């Protein structure tokens, strides 16, 4: 799930608990073949039948709500298999050609494992939740240090901790169900801090990009020396930094940041590019044609700045997918689409004619800037 969906779930859960309502989380824990969402997708169901977020395109929700209401009543978690194929005897007849497994569990904020997991979700902290899909036990796993809860036997717990912490170190961790050496299926749910987008430039075309990123759950930062441009009215929900180019060393991009240079001012863009490439951020985008980005690099190198191959390999220019975008809102869509594809390891190509699972990850291939000047050029 993205950060925006998690935010919506937690807001609804907090309000429900304040009202004294009971609730359950329904989570996709397995996908076979084609399905609308992937493992780790969550839906909140309240004891009055209300739901927040969706597990599918609308074909599963009514059935899952019925299961969740029973789980809320009894307190007993359950895993249900839903066949989405056209000729399914179960009766959905959706025609997706796949099936999903959904685990439903009542929310108990007093349970130490649940409390730790909810705290991580609310704080945007990296953590994992391990749940055997057969048998009992649950375990909250932080990136380091002691776990909360436990699994039995000890070998199963050790396996789950190892898998969870390996996933938490990846660029874009996703939930997964894995099979332990003893044959036990274990669902590993993961939570990570929201992705970060830093905009160098607060011009008109930054507005839809910041707004769209915020709607997708990004933590948005905007840097510009023009204080009049940096207002909450222009950039709702964003963190604003009134910094001149010579003051950029006062700003350290957060971890997992994606940096976008769009000042429309050559001197500021040159300084910002230097700052961005030296920051260690894995993604540095430059708005505008390739020749502009190459010119900025050439001027920096001519001025004595050196870049390593790794630093140059982080540069994306021109930024965005080739969608024919022209208006600022269209350009923002193009950039956000590339960011999603890049983060998740896809190439952003058409799905038409693709015969496999549309969610199967591809090899993540960064596209270094062609003909970027080396330090000794």
JSON list of C-alpha atoms in Angstrom, two decimals, residues 169-249:
[
{"chain": "A", "resi": 169, "resn": "UNK", "atom": "CA", "xyz": [16.93, -3.09, 3.32]},
{"chain": "A", "resi": 170, "resn": "UNK", "atom": "CA", "xyz": [15.64, -3.05, -0.28]},
{"chain": "A", "resi": 171, "resn": "UNK", "atom": "CA", "xyz": [14.85, 0.14, -2.19]},
{"chain": "A", "resi": 172, "resn": "UNK", "atom": "CA", "xyz": [11.09, -0.46, -2.33]},
{"chain": "A", "resi": 173, "resn": "UNK", "atom": "CA", "xyz": [10.19, -3.23, 0.17]},
{"chain": "A", "resi": 174, "resn": "UNK", "atom": "CA", "xyz": [6.94, -5.05, -0.53]},
{"chain": "A", "resi": 175, "resn": "UNK", "atom": "CA", "xyz": [4.89, -7.51, 1.50]},
{"chain": "A", "resi": 176, "resn": "UNK", "atom": "CA", "xyz": [5.32, -11.16, 0.61]},
{"chain": "A", "resi": 177, "resn": "UNK", "atom": "CA", "xyz": [4.29, -14.65, 1.69]},
{"chain": "A", "resi": 178, "resn": "UNK", "atom": "CA", "xyz": [7.25, -17.01, 1.97]},
{"chain": "A", "resi": 179, "resn": "UNK", "atom": "CA", "xyz": [7.50, -20.69, 2.79]},
{"chain": "A", "resi": 180, "resn": "UNK", "atom": "CA", "xyz": [9.72, -21.59, 5.76]},
{"chain": "A", "resi": 181, "resn": "UNK", "atom": "CA", "xyz": [12.00, -24.65, 5.59]},
{"chain": "A", "resi": 182, "resn": "UNK", "atom": "CA", "xyz": [9.45, -26.60, 7.63]},
{"chain": "A", "resi": 183, "resn": "UNK", "atom": "CA", "xyz": [6.73, -25.82, 5.06]},
{"chain": "A", "resi": 184, "resn": "UNK", "atom": "CA", "xyz": [4.93, -23.13, 7.07]},
{"chain": "A", "resi": 185, "resn": "UNK", "atom": "CA", "xyz": [3.68, -20.22, 4.94]},
{"chain": "A", "resi": 186, "resn": "UNK", "atom": "CA", "xyz": [4.58, -16.94, 6.64]},
{"chain": "A", "resi": 187, "resn": "UNK", "atom": "CA", "xyz": [3.19, -13.58, 5.57]},
{"chain": "A", "resi": 188, "resn": "UNK", "atom": "CA", "xyz": [5.72, -10.76, 5.95]},
{"chain": "A", "resi": 189, "resn": "UNK", "atom": "CA", "xyz": [4.02, -7.38, 5.92]},
{"chain": "A", "resi": 190, "resn": "UNK", "atom": "CA", "xyz": [6.31, -4.35, 5.69]},
{"chain": "A", "resi": 191, "resn": "UNK", "atom": "CA", "xyz": [6.10, -0.68, 6.49]},
{"chain": "A", "resi": 192, "resn": "UNK", "atom": "CA", "xyz": [8.59, 1.91, 5.36]},
{"chain": "A", "resi": 193, "resn": "UNK", "atom": "CA", "xyz": [8.85, 5.69, 5.70]},
{"chain": "A", "resi": 194, "resn": "UNK", "atom": "CA", "xyz": [6.93, 7.51, 2.98]},
{"chain": "A", "resi": 195, "resn": "UNK", "atom": "CA", "xyz": [8.93, 8.35, -0.14]},
{"chain": "A", "resi": 196, "resn": "UNK", "atom": "CA", "xyz": [10.33, 11.88, -0.23]},
{"chain": "A", "resi": 197, "resn": "UNK", "atom": "CA", "xyz": [10.22, 14.32, -3.13]},
{"chain": "A", "resi": 198, "resn": "UNK", "atom": "CA", "xyz": [12.40, 17.44, -3.00]},
{"chain": "A", "resi": 199, "resn": "UNK", "atom": "CA", "xyz": [11.64, 20.18, -5.49]},
{"chain": "A", "resi": 200, "resn": "UNK", "atom": "CA", "xyz": [14.39, 22.69, -6.18]},
{"chain": "A", "resi": 201, "resn": "UNK", "atom": "CA", "xyz": [12.17, 25.48, -7.45]},
{"chain": "A", "resi": 202, "resn": "UNK", "atom": "CA", "xyz": [8.74, 26.80, -6.48]},
{"chain": "A", "resi": 203, "resn": "UNK", "atom": "CA", "xyz": [7.51, 28.01, -9.86]},
{"chain": "A", "resi": 204, "resn": "UNK", "atom": "CA", "xyz": [4.10, 27.50, -11.40]},
{"chain": "A", "resi": 205, "resn": "UNK", "atom": "CA", "xyz": [4.88, 24.03, -12.74]},
{"chain": "A", "resi": 206, "resn": "UNK", "atom": "CA", "xyz": [6.01, 22.86, -9.29]},
{"chain": "A", "resi": 207, "resn": "UNK", "atom": "CA", "xyz": [2.46, 23.28, -7.94]},
{"chain": "A", "resi": 208, "resn": "UNK", "atom": "CA", "xyz": [0.77, 20.28, -9.63]},
{"chain": "A", "resi": 209, "resn": "UNK", "atom": "CA", "xyz": [3.86, 18.14, -9.07]},
{"chain": "A", "resi": 210, "resn": "UNK", "atom": "CA", "xyz": [3.89, 18.87, -5.33]},
{"chain": "A", "resi": 211, "resn": "UNK", "atom": "CA", "xyz": [0.13, 18.39, -5.10]},
{"chain": "A", "resi": 212, "resn": "UNK", "atom": "CA", "xyz": [0.17, 15.09, -6.99]},
{"chain": "A", "resi": 213, "resn": "UNK", "atom": "CA", "xyz": [3.09, 13.77, -4.96]},
{"chain": "A", "resi": 214, "resn": "UNK", "atom": "CA", "xyz": [1.34, 14.65, -1.70]},
{"chain": "A", "resi": 215, "resn": "UNK", "atom": "CA", "xyz": [-1.81, 12.85, -2.88]},
{"chain": "A", "resi": 216, "resn": "UNK", "atom": "CA", "xyz": [0.32, 9.75, -3.55]},
{"chain": "A", "resi": 217, "resn": "UNK", "atom": "CA", "xyz": [1.71, 9.81, -0.02]},
{"chain": "A", "resi": 218, "resn": "UNK", "atom": "CA", "xyz": [5.06, 11.50, -0.61]},
{"chain": "A", "resi": 219, "resn": "UNK", "atom": "CA", "xyz": [6.68, 13.72, 1.97]},
{"chain": "A", "resi": 220, "resn": "UNK", "atom": "CA", "xyz": [7.24, 16.84, -0.12]},
{"chain": "A", "resi": 221, "resn": "UNK", "atom": "CA", "xyz": [9.95, 19.49, 0.38]},
{"chain": "A", "resi": 222, "resn": "UNK", "atom": "CA", "xyz": [10.20, 22.66, -1.70]},
{"chain": "A", "resi": 223, "resn": "UNK", "atom": "CA", "xyz": [13.37, 24.81, -1.84]},
{"chain": "A", "resi": 224, "resn": "UNK", "atom": "CA", "xyz": [13.42, 28.32, -3.30]},
{"chain": "A", "resi": 225, "resn": "UNK", "atom": "CA", "xyz": [15.11, 31.64, -2.39]},
{"chain": "A", "resi": 226, "resn": "UNK", "atom": "CA", "xyz": [11.88, 33.53, -3.12]},
{"chain": "A", "resi": 227, "resn": "UNK", "atom": "CA", "xyz": [9.97, 33.56, 0.16]},
{"chain": "A", "resi": 228, "resn": "UNK", "atom": "CA", "xyz": [6.83, 34.94, -1.48]},
{"chain": "A", "resi": 229, "resn": "UNK", "atom": "CA", "xyz": [6.56, 31.71, -3.52]},
{"chain": "A", "resi": 230, "resn": "UNK", "atom": "CA", "xyz": [6.83, 29.49, -0.45]},
{"chain": "A", "resi": 231, "resn": "UNK", "atom": "CA", "xyz": [3.40, 29.60, 1.13]},
{"chain": "A", "resi": 232, "resn": "UNK", "atom": "CA", "xyz": [1.15, 26.84, 2.50]},
{"chain": "A", "resi": 233, "resn": "UNK", "atom": "CA", "xyz": [-1.53, 28.04, 0.14]},
{"chain": "A", "resi": 234, "resn": "UNK", "atom": "CA", "xyz": [0.66, 27.22, -2.86]},
{"chain": "A", "resi": 235, "resn": "UNK", "atom": "CA", "xyz": [2.13, 24.03, -1.41]},
{"chain": "A", "resi": 236, "resn": "UNK", "atom": "CA", "xyz": [-0.34, 22.52, 1.10]},
{"chain": "A", "resi": 237, "resn": "UNK", "atom": "CA", "xyz": [1.20, 19.76, 3.18]},
{"chain": "A", "resi": 238, "resn": "UNK", "atom": "CA", "xyz": [4.76, 20.46, 2.00]},
{"chain": "A", "resi": 239, "resn": "UNK", "atom": "CA", "xyz": [7.79, 21.45, 4.07]},
{"chain": "A", "resi": 240, "resn": "UNK", "atom": "CA", "xyz": [9.09, 24.76, 2.74]},
{"chain": "A", "resi": 241, "resn": "UNK", "atom": "CA", "xyz": [12.74, 25.88, 2.73]},
{"chain": "A", "resi": 242, "resn": "UNK", "atom": "CA", "xyz": [13.60, 29.53, 2.02]},
{"chain": "A", "resi": 243, "resn": "UNK", "atom": "CA", "xyz": [17.21, 28.97, 0.95]},
{"chain": "A", "resi": 244, "resn": "UNK", "atom": "CA", "xyz": [19.45, 30.81, -1.46]},
{"chain": "A", "resi": 245, "resn": "UNK", "atom": "CA", "xyz": [21.74, 28.64, -3.62]},
{"chain": "A", "resi": 246, "resn": "UNK", "atom": "CA", "xyz": [24.73, 29.40, -1.37]},
{"chain": "A", "resi": 247, "resn": "UNK", "atom": "CA", "xyz": [22.73, 28.17, 1.64]},
{"chain": "A", "resi": 248, "resn": "UNK", "atom": "CA", "xyz": [21.91, 24.71, 0.30]},
{"chain": "A", "resi": 249, "resn": "UNK", "atom": "CA", "xyz": [24.44, 23.07, 2.62]}
]
